[in-house]
mmCIF file of C-alpha atoms and ligand atoms in Angstrom:
data_model
loop_
_atom_site.group_PDB
_atom_site.id
_atom_site.type_symbol
_atom_site.label_atom_id
_atom_site.label_comp_id
_atom_site.label_asym_id
_atom_site.label_seq_id
_atom_site.Cartn_x
_atom_site.Cartn_y
_atom_site.Cartn_z
ATOM 1 C CA MET A 123 -28.707 17.079 8.318
ATOM 2 C CA SER A 124 -26.896 20.189 7.196
ATOM 3 C CA SER A 125 -23.130 20.262 7.459
ATOM 4 C CA PRO A 126 -21.524 22.422 10.160
ATOM 5 C CA PRO A 127 -20.468 25.968 9.218
ATOM 6 C CA ARG A 128 -17.017 26.079 7.953
ATOM 7 C CA ARG A 129 -14.310 27.967 9.751
ATOM 8 C CA ARG A 130 -13.398 31.271 8.107
ATOM 9 C CA VAL A 131 -10.115 31.260 6.223
ATOM 10 C CA ARG A 132 -8.399 34.557 6.012
ATOM 11 C CA CYS A 133 -5.884 35.546 3.368
ATOM 12 C CA LEU A 134 -3.655 38.726 3.411
ATOM 13 C CA MET A 135 -1.834 39.782 0.317
ATOM 14 C CA VAL A 136 1.194 41.997 1.020
ATOM 15 C CA CYS A 137 3.410 44.333 -0.972
ATOM 16 C CA LEU A 138 5.516 47.384 -0.200
ATOM 17 C CA GLY A 139 2.972 50.298 -0.780
ATOM 18 C CA ASN A 140 -0.371 48.424 -0.926
ATOM 19 C CA ILE A 141 -1.340 50.510 -3.939
ATOM 20 C CA CYS A 142 -0.099 48.502 -6.908
ATOM 21 C CA ARG A 143 0.422 44.758 -6.471
ATOM 22 C CA SER A 144 -1.315 43.578 -3.274
ATOM 23 C CA PRO A 145 -4.560 45.454 -3.891
ATOM 24 C CA MET A 146 -4.668 43.976 -7.417
ATOM 25 C CA ALA A 147 -4.092 40.609 -5.903
ATOM 26 C CA GLU A 148 -6.839 41.210 -3.294
ATOM 27 C CA SER A 149 -9.353 42.430 -5.880
ATOM 28 C CA LEU A 150 -8.569 39.571 -8.264
ATOM 29 C CA LEU A 151 -8.986 36.844 -5.445
ATOM 30 C CA ALA A 152 -11.984 38.597 -3.985
ATOM 31 C CA SER A 153 -13.693 38.525 -7.421
ATOM 32 C CA LYS A 154 -13.050 34.798 -7.903
ATOM 33 C CA ILE A 155 -14.240 33.995 -4.326
ATOM 34 C CA SER A 156 -17.455 35.933 -5.054
ATOM 35 C CA GLN A 157 -18.201 33.610 -8.045
ATOM 36 C CA ARG A 158 -17.617 30.378 -6.032
ATOM 37 C CA PRO A 159 -20.014 29.036 -3.448
ATOM 38 C CA ASP A 160 -17.345 26.652 -2.240
ATOM 39 C CA LEU A 161 -15.102 29.639 -1.301
ATOM 40 C CA GLU A 162 -17.776 31.418 0.761
ATOM 41 C CA HIS A 163 -15.713 30.867 3.873
ATOM 42 C CA VAL A 164 -12.669 32.702 2.472
ATOM 43 C CA GLU A 165 -11.924 36.361 3.271
ATOM 44 C CA VAL A 166 -9.180 38.480 1.634
ATOM 45 C CA ASP A 167 -7.581 41.683 2.500
ATOM 46 C CA SER A 168 -4.215 43.310 1.494
ATOM 47 C CA ALA A 169 -1.552 45.473 3.362
ATOM 48 C CA GLY A 170 1.744 47.235 2.740
ATOM 49 C CA THR A 171 4.873 46.831 4.678
ATOM 50 C CA GLY A 172 5.166 50.632 4.339
ATOM 51 C CA GLY A 173 2.493 53.040 5.507
ATOM 52 C CA TRP A 174 3.209 56.054 3.197
ATOM 53 C CA HIS A 175 -0.037 55.423 1.141
ATOM 54 C CA ALA A 176 -2.272 54.462 3.948
ATOM 55 C CA GLY A 177 -5.930 55.434 3.267
ATOM 56 C CA GLU A 178 -5.261 55.869 -0.437
ATOM 57 C CA GLU A 179 -7.176 54.159 -3.303
ATOM 58 C CA PRO A 180 -4.986 51.775 -5.397
ATOM 59 C CA ASP A 181 -2.700 53.345 -7.957
ATOM 60 C CA ARG A 182 -4.590 54.697 -11.024
ATOM 61 C CA ARG A 183 -2.985 52.097 -13.283
ATOM 62 C CA THR A 184 -3.940 49.194 -10.957
ATOM 63 C CA ARG A 185 -7.588 50.448 -11.091
ATOM 64 C CA GLN A 186 -7.407 50.837 -14.899
ATOM 65 C CA VAL A 187 -6.120 47.211 -15.423
ATOM 66 C CA LEU A 188 -8.716 45.843 -12.906
ATOM 67 C CA GLU A 189 -11.548 47.748 -14.617
ATOM 68 C CA ALA A 190 -10.349 46.514 -18.031
ATOM 69 C CA ASN A 191 -10.869 42.982 -16.662
ATOM 70 C CA GLY A 192 -14.285 43.602 -15.196
ATOM 71 C CA ILE A 193 -13.226 44.117 -11.584
ATOM 72 C CA THR A 194 -14.554 47.281 -10.065
ATOM 73 C CA ARG A 195 -14.161 46.800 -6.312
ATOM 74 C CA TRP A 196 -11.036 47.461 -4.279
ATOM 75 C CA SER A 197 -10.006 48.670 -0.832
ATOM 76 C CA ARG A 198 -7.894 51.454 0.499
ATOM 77 C CA ALA A 199 -4.366 51.058 1.518
ATOM 78 C CA ARG A 200 -3.242 50.183 5.037
ATOM 79 C CA GLN A 201 0.000 49.262 6.691
ATOM 80 C CA PHE A 202 0.696 45.744 7.850
ATOM 81 C CA GLN A 203 0.346 45.492 11.620
ATOM 82 C CA PRO A 204 1.737 42.657 13.897
ATOM 83 C CA GLY A 205 -1.867 41.684 14.926
ATOM 84 C CA ASP A 206 -2.243 40.411 11.280
ATOM 85 C CA TRP A 207 -0.134 37.453 12.113
ATOM 86 C CA GLU A 208 -2.866 36.157 14.415
ATOM 87 C CA ALA A 209 -5.803 37.461 12.339
ATOM 88 C CA PHE A 210 -4.859 35.758 9.077
ATOM 89 C CA ASP A 211 -4.187 32.184 7.975
ATOM 90 C CA PHE A 212 -2.331 32.884 4.777
ATOM 91 C CA ILE A 213 -0.005 35.874 4.338
ATOM 92 C CA VAL A 214 1.175 36.090 0.833
ATOM 93 C CA ALA A 215 4.184 38.435 0.033
ATOM 94 C CA MET A 216 4.868 39.830 -3.478
ATOM 95 C CA ASP A 217 8.642 39.777 -3.246
ATOM 96 C CA GLU A 218 11.674 38.784 -1.057
ATOM 97 C CA ASP A 219 11.972 42.306 0.403
ATOM 98 C CA ASN A 220 8.425 42.077 1.599
ATOM 99 C CA VAL A 221 9.214 38.614 3.100
ATOM 100 C CA ALA A 222 12.238 39.996 4.879
ATOM 101 C CA ASP A 223 10.287 43.058 6.223
ATOM 102 C CA LEU A 224 7.436 40.938 7.391
ATOM 103 C CA LEU A 225 9.784 38.535 9.159
ATOM 104 C CA ARG A 226 11.139 41.527 11.157
ATOM 105 C CA THR A 227 7.700 42.393 12.587
ATOM 106 C CA ARG A 228 6.748 41.437 16.085
ATOM 107 C CA GLY A 229 5.123 37.994 16.263
ATOM 108 C CA ALA A 230 6.177 36.889 12.777
ATOM 109 C CA ARG A 231 4.803 33.450 11.796
ATOM 110 C CA ARG A 232 7.005 31.922 9.100
ATOM 111 C CA ASP A 233 4.511 29.049 8.734
ATOM 112 C CA LYS A 234 1.823 31.426 7.603
ATOM 113 C CA LEU A 235 3.980 33.326 5.185
ATOM 114 C CA SER A 236 4.544 32.467 1.467
ATOM 115 C CA LEU A 237 6.017 34.219 -1.525
ATOM 116 C CA ALA A 238 3.342 34.770 -4.111
ATOM 117 C CA THR A 239 5.130 32.930 -6.908
ATOM 118 C CA SER A 240 5.673 29.888 -4.852
ATOM 119 C CA TRP A 241 1.954 29.049 -5.355
ATOM 120 C CA LEU A 242 2.824 28.227 -8.925
ATOM 121 C CA ARG A 243 4.311 24.961 -9.978
ATOM 122 C CA GLY A 244 8.071 25.737 -10.473
ATOM 123 C CA GLY A 245 7.357 29.372 -9.648
ATOM 124 C CA GLU A 246 10.055 31.567 -8.262
ATOM 125 C CA GLY A 247 11.093 35.184 -8.160
ATOM 126 C CA PRO A 248 9.084 38.282 -7.461
ATOM 127 C CA VAL A 249 5.921 39.768 -8.590
ATOM 128 C CA PRO A 250 8.031 42.792 -9.639
ATOM 129 C CA ASP A 251 7.308 46.223 -8.290
ATOM 130 C CA PRO A 252 5.661 48.184 -11.316
ATOM 131 C CA TYR A 253 5.470 51.580 -9.420
ATOM 132 C CA TYR A 254 7.997 53.222 -11.669
ATOM 133 C CA GLY A 255 6.957 51.214 -14.804
ATOM 134 C CA SER A 256 4.546 51.381 -17.582
ATOM 135 C CA ILE A 257 0.894 50.295 -17.932
ATOM 136 C CA GLY A 258 2.346 47.296 -19.732
ATOM 137 C CA ASP A 259 4.050 46.252 -16.465
ATOM 138 C CA PHE A 260 0.770 46.534 -14.593
ATOM 139 C CA GLU A 261 -0.775 44.252 -17.241
ATOM 140 C CA ALA A 262 1.880 41.737 -16.907
ATOM 141 C CA ILE A 263 1.447 41.816 -13.140
ATOM 142 C CA PHE A 264 -2.314 41.187 -13.548
ATOM 143 C CA ARG A 265 -1.601 38.182 -15.733
ATOM 144 C CA GLN A 266 0.909 36.799 -13.058
ATOM 145 C CA LEU A 267 -1.458 37.404 -10.217
ATOM 146 C CA ASP A 268 -4.412 35.854 -12.192
ATOM 147 C CA ASP A 269 -2.319 32.603 -12.358
ATOM 148 C CA ILE A 270 -1.182 32.890 -8.717
ATOM 149 C CA THR A 271 -4.740 33.494 -7.463
ATOM 150 C CA ASP A 272 -6.067 30.703 -9.615
ATOM 151 C CA ALA A 273 -3.445 28.257 -8.044
ATOM 152 C CA MET A 274 -4.708 29.443 -4.485
ATOM 153 C CA LEU A 275 -8.268 28.480 -5.084
ATOM 154 C CA PRO A 276 -8.172 24.785 -4.502
ATOM 155 C CA VAL A 277 -6.050 25.056 -1.378
ATOM 156 C CA LEU A 278 -8.424 27.754 0.084
ATOM 157 C CA ALA A 279 -11.503 25.575 -0.869
ATOM 158 C CA LYS A 280 -10.060 22.611 1.075
ATOM 159 C CA HIS A 281 -8.909 24.805 4.067
ATOM 160 C CA GLY A 282 -11.226 25.433 7.018
ATOM 161 C CA ARG A 283 -13.128 22.150 6.824
HETATM 162 P P1 4NP B 233 3.398 48.252 -4.441
HETATM 163 O O1 4NP B 233 4.146 49.378 -5.362
HETATM 164 O O2 4NP B 233 4.348 47.850 -3.349
HETATM 165 O O3 4NP B 233 3.139 47.148 -5.465
HETATM 166 O O4 4NP B 233 2.146 48.940 -3.902
HETATM 167 C C1 4NP B 233 4.715 50.510 -4.684
HETATM 168 C C2 4NP B 233 4.043 51.581 -4.390
HETATM 169 C C3 4NP B 233 4.553 52.702 -3.840
HETATM 170 C C4 4NP B 233 5.877 52.757 -3.702
HETATM 171 C C5 4NP B 233 6.633 51.631 -3.860
HETATM 172 C C6 4NP B 233 6.097 50.582 -4.428
HETATM 173 N N1 4NP B 233 6.524 53.857 -3.061
HETATM 174 O O5 4NP B 233 7.810 53.887 -2.889
HETATM 175 O O6 4NP B 233 5.816 54.823 -2.771
#
């Protein structure tokens, strides 16, 4: 007998502008999911607490670092909306400002919200905003998000059974 279909698990990565950190996190996680049959039930998206960049592609430096690591798919920016609290199971914020901004939105669900670094053993602090930084800052964030998304995989694999 085949096993019953697994419940979808939806994961939303959130930063301020949704053009640097959270799209990088989304593309990294989506790339890992696409290589793992045991993560077929997982969907990933990203959003910004701010809407200034809605509709735009990720920042050129985010795309550059993703492409340098063999990742060529990304989505366009959108602003977080209150309905996301219901639509997603895991909402992962890049820094404490994102956490505070999210908690001020209608229908906020503290139980679904985590700080990205909290997925790492002993992890704390932000995934720092690289917008006014160098390409080296984007590369550092890629490594940080690579570790964070790796740490999420076993939890996502178990979830939805
Ligand atoms: P992100 O970076 O939150 O990682 O996408 C930023 C992008 C744009 C702005 C700030 C941060 N901005 O002020 O436009």
